Coordinates of C-alpha atoms in Angstrom, one line a residue:
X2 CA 101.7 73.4 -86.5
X3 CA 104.3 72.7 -83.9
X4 CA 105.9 69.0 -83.4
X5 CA 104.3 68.9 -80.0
X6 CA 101.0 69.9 -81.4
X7 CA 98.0 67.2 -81.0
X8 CA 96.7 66.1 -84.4
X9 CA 94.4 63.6 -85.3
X10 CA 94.8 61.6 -88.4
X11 CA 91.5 60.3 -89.6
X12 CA 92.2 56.9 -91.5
X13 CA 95.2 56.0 -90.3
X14 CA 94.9 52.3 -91.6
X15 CA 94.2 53.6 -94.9
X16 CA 96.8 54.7 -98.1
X17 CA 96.5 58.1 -97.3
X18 CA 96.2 57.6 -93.8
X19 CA 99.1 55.6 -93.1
X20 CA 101.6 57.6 -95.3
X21 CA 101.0 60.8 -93.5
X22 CA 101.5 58.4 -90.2
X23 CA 104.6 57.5 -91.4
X24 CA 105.6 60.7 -92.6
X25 CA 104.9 63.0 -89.5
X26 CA 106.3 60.2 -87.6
X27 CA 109.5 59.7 -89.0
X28 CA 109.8 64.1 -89.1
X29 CA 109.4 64.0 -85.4
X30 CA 105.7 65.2 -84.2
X31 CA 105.1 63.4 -81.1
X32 CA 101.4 63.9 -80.4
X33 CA 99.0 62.0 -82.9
X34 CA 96.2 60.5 -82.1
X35 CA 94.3 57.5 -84.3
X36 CA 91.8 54.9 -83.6
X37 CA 90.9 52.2 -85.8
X38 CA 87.6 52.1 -87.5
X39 CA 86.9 49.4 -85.0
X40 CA 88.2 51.7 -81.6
X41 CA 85.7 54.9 -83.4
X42 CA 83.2 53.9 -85.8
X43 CA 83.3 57.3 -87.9
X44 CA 79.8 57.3 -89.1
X45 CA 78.3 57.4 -85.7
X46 CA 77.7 61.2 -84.9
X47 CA 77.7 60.9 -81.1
X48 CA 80.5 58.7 -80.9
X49 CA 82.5 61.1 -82.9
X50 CA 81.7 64.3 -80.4
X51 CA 82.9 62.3 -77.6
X52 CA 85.7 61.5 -79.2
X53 CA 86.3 65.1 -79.8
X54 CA 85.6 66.4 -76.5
X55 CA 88.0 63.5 -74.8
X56 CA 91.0 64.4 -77.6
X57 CA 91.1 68.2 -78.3
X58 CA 93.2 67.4 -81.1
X59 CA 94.3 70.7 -82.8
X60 CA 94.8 69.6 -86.6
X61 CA 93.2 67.0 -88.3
X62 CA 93.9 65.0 -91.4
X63 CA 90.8 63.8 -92.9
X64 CA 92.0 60.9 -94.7
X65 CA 89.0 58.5 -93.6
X66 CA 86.6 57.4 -96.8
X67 CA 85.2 54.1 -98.3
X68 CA 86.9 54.1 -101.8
X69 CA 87.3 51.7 -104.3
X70 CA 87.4 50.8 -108.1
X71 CA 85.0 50.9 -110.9
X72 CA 83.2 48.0 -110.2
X73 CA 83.0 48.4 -106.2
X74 CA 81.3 51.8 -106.8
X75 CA 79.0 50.0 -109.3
X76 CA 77.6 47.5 -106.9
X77 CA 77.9 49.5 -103.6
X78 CA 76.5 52.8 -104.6
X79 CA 74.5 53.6 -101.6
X80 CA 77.6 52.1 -98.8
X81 CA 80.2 55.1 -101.0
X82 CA 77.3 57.8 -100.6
X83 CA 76.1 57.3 -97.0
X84 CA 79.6 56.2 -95.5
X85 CA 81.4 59.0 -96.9
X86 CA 78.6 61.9 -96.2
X87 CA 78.5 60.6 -92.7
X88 CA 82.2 60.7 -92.1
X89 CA 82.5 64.1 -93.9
X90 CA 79.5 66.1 -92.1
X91 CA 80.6 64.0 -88.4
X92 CA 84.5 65.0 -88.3
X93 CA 83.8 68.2 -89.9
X94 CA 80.9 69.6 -87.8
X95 CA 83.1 68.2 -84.7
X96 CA 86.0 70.0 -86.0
X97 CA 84.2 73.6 -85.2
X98 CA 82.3 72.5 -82.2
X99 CA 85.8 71.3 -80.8
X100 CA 87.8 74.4 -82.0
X101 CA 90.2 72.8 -84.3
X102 CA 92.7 75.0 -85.1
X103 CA 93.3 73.5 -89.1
X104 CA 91.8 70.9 -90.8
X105 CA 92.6 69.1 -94.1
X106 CA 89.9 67.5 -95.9
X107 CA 90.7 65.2 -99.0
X108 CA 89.2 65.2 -102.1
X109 CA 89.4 63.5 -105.3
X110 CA 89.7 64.1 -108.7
X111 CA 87.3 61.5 -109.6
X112 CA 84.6 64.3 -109.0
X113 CA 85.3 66.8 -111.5
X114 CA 82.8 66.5 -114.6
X115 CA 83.5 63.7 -116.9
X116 CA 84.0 65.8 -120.0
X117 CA 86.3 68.6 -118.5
X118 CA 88.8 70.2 -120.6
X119 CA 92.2 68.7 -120.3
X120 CA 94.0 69.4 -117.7
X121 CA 91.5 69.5 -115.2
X122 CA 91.6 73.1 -113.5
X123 CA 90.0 73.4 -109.9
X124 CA 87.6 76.1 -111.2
X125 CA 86.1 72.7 -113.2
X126 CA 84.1 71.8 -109.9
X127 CA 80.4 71.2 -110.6
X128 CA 80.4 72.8 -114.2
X129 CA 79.2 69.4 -116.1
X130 CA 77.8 66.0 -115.3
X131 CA 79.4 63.6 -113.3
X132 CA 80.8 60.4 -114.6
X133 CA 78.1 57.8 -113.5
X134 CA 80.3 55.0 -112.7
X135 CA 81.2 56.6 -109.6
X136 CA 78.5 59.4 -109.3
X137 CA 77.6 58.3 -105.3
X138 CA 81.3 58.4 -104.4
X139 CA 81.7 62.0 -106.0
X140 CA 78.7 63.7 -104.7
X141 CA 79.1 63.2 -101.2
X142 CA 82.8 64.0 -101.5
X143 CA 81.8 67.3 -103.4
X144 CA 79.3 67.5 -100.0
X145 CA 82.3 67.4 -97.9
X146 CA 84.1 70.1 -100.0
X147 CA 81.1 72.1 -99.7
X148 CA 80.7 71.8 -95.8
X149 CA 84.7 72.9 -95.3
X150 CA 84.3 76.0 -97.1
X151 CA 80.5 77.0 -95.6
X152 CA 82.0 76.4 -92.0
X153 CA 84.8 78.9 -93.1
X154 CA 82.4 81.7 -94.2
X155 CA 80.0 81.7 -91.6
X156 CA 82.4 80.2 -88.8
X157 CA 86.0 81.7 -89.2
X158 CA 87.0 78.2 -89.6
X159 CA 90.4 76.8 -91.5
X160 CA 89.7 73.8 -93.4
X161 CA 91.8 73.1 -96.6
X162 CA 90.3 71.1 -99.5
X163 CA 92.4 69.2 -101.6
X164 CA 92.0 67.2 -104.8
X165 CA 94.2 64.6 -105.5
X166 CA 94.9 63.1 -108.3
X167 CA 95.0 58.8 -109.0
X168 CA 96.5 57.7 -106.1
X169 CA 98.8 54.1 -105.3
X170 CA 101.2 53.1 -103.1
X171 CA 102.4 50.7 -100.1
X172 CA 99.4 49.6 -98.0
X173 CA 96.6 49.8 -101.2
X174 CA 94.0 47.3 -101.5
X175 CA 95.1 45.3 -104.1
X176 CA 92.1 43.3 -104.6
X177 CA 91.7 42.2 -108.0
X178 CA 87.8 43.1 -108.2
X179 CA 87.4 45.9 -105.7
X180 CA 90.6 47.9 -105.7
X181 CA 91.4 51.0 -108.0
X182 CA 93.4 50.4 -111.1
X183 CA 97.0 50.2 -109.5
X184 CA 96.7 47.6 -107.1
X185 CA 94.4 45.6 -109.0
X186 CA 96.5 45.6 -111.8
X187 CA 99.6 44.4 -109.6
X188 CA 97.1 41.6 -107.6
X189 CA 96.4 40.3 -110.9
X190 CA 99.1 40.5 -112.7
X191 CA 101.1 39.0 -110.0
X192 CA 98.6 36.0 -109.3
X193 CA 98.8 35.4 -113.1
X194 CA 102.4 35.1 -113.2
X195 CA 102.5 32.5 -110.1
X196 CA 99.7 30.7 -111.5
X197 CA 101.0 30.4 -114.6
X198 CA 98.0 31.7 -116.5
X199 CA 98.6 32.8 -120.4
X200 CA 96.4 35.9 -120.8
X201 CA 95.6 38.7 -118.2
X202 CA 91.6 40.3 -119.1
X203 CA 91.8 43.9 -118.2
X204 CA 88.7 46.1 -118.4
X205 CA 88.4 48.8 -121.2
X206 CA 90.4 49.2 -124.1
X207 CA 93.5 50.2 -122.6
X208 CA 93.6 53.8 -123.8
X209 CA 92.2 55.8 -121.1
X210 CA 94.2 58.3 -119.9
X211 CA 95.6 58.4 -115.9
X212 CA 97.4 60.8 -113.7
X213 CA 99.3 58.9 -110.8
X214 CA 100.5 60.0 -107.5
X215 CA 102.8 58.3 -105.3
X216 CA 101.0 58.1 -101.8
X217 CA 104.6 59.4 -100.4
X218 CA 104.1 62.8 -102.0
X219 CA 100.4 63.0 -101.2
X220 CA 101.4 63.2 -97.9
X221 CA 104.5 65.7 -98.1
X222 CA 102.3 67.8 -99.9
X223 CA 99.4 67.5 -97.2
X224 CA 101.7 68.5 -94.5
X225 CA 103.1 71.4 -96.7
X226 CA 99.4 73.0 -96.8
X227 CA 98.7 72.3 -93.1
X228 CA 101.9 74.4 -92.4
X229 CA 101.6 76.8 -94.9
X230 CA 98.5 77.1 -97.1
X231 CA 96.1 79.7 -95.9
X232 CA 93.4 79.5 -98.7
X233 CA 90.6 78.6 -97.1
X234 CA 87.8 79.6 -99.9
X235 CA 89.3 77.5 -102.7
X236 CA 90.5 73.9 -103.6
X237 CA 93.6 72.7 -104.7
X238 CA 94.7 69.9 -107.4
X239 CA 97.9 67.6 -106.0
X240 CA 99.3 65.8 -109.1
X241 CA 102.4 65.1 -110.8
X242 CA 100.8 66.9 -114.5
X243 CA 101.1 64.1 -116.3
X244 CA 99.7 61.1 -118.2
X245 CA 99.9 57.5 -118.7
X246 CA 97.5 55.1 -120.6
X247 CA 95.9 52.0 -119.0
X248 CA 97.5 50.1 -121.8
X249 CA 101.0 51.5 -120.7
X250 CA 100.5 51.1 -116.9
X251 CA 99.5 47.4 -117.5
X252 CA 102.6 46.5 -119.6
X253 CA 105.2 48.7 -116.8
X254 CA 103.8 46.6 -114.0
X255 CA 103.8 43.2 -116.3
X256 CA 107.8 44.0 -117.2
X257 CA 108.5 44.9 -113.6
X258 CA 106.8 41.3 -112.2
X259 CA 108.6 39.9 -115.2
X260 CA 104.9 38.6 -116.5
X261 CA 105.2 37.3 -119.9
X262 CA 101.7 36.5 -121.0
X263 CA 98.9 38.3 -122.9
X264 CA 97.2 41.3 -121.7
X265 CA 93.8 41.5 -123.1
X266 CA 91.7 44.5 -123.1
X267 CA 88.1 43.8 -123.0
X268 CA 86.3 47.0 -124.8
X269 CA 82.8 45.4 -123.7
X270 CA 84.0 46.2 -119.8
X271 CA 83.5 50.1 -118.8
X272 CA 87.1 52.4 -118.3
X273 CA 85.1 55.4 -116.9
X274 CA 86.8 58.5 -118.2
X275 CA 88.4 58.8 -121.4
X276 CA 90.8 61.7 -120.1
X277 CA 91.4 62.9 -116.7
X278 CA 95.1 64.7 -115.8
X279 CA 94.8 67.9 -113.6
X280 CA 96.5 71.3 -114.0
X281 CA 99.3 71.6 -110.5
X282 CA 100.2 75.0 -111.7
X283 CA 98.7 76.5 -108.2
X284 CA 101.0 73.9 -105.6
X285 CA 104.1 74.6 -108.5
X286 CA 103.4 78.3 -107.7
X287 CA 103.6 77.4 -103.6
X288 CA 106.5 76.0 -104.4
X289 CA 105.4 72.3 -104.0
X290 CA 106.1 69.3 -106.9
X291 CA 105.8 65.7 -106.5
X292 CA 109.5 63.9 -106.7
X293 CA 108.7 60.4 -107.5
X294 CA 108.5 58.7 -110.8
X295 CA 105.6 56.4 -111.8
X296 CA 108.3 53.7 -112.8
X297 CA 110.3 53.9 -109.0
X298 CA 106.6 54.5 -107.6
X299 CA 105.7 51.6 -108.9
X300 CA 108.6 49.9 -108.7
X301 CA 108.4 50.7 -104.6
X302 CA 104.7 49.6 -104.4
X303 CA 105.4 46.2 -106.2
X304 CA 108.3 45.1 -103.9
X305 CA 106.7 45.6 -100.8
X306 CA 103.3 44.2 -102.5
X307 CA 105.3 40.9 -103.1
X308 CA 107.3 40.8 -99.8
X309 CA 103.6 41.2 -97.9
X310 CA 102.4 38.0 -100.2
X311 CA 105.5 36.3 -99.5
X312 CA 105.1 36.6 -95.6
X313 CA 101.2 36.0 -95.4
X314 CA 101.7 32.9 -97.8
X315 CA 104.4 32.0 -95.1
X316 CA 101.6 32.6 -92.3
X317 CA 99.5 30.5 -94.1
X318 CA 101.3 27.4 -94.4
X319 CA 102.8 27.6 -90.9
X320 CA 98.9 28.0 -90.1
X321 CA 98.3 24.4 -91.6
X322 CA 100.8 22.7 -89.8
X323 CA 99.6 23.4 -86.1

């Protein structure tokens, strides 16, 4: 993949999608191509051939999903499982029609089986039941997993699948009741300490165990298999290794906000899986590990989280004096 090569970065709004924007950006390749979900509605099939034939982009990063916490996945089941199989089967079928040279396809390690042994090796895939909370989500991702690596048997084609681990960083949602754990944490936490409030109500008991990624690395890592990954039959777990209770993420991000009130766990919320960290040993062996801490990770995401308040509170008030 040359820096004058035309690639296409699906999502590029998103937390994926806007890190590898940023990345290939600031490393010099001078020919992407994005449209917002508005500009190309990735669920509509014809829309995205014509897209296709009009770009001829030659790698594509297929960061574009609807995602979202525990509770979004619990009372939008059917938007998670029809949004993201369309998406996946559109782009991907395109993809070979249009003679993409490379594509990357994104994962998630939310869709190995809920009881896998710890950590979570890629040969885990579809050996055990799914964990329900987020069944629709998984399945159709698994779908889009599955179409990469039949276009690549019967086709010749060269789509990578990935699975990342837990993912956070600049540009998250950080909704308090639809984001993942992260930025919902940080919304929360943070309105709490403005508001004043005494206690914080977190769902599950706090001892759940998470693997983190900095968005940053996600993205270094994506570009290093575009460039030079050529296993096309197999995915690929992109983690740091390592894992961090609920309980111990909440308290990092209160002491960084400089919260001093209660965190509650509630035990009579759900906390989906009790263990999830996956084995990296394969991108160690290619030579790839992830260089940021979940302390400066976090410390990163909750400075620019508070700058962005700060500046939309500032648009707000200016908005009610004209």
């Amino acid at each position: 993949m040359e820096h004058s090569s035309k690639i296409y970065i699906a999502g590029h709004q998103g937390l994926v999608g806007s890190a590898l924007y940023r990345l290939l950006t600031a490393q010099n390749f001078n020919n992407l191509v994005v449209k917002t979900q508005e500009e190309l509605d990735l669920r509509r099939q014809q829309d995205v051939e014509d897209f296709f034939a009009t770009e001829k982009p030659e790698y594509v990063f297929l960061a574009a999903a609807r995602v979202g916490g525990i509770k979004a996945n619990i009372e939008r089941p059917a938007d998670f499982i029809y949004d993201n199989i369309a998406i996946a089967t559109h782009v991907i079928h395109a993809a070979y029609t249009h003679n993409v040279k490379k594509l990357l396809f994104f994962g998630s390690s939310c869709i190995y089986p809920r009881n896998c042994p710890q950590p979570i090796s890629e040969e885990y895939l579809m050996t055990g039941l799914l964990e329900q909370t987020n069944e629709p989500y998984a399945l159709a991702k698994i779908a889009g997993i599955k179409l990469c690596h039949a276009y690549n048997r019967q086709y010749g084609t060269k789509f990578i699948t990935c699975m990342p681990t837990n993912l956070y960083g600049i540009h998250d949602t950080f909704d308090v009741h639809n984001g993942h754990v992260i930025p919902a944490l940080i919304a929360k936490i943070s309105q709490a300490d403005q508001e004043g409030y005494p206690c914080v109500d977190i769902w599950g008991s706090g001892q759940a165990v998470r693997e983190f990624l900095y968005v940053d690395d996600l993205a270094q890592a994506a570009l290093f298999l575009m460039r030079e990954y050529q296993d096309y039959a197999h995915i690929i777990n992109i983690g740091t290794g390592h894992g961090h209770t609920i309980m111990m993420l909440a308290y990092a991000i209160a002491d960084i906000i400089g919260y001093n009130g209660r965190l509650f766990f509630d035990t009579n919320q759900p906390e989906g899986v009790g263990h999830k960290v996956l084995d990296v040993e394969r991108m160690k062996a290619l030579g790839w590990h992830a260089h940021t801490t979940l302390l400066e990770g976090l410390q990163k995401t909750i400075s620019w989280y508070q700058t962005q308040h700060a500046l939309f509170t500032r648009y707000c008030e200016y908005e009610k004096h004209i």
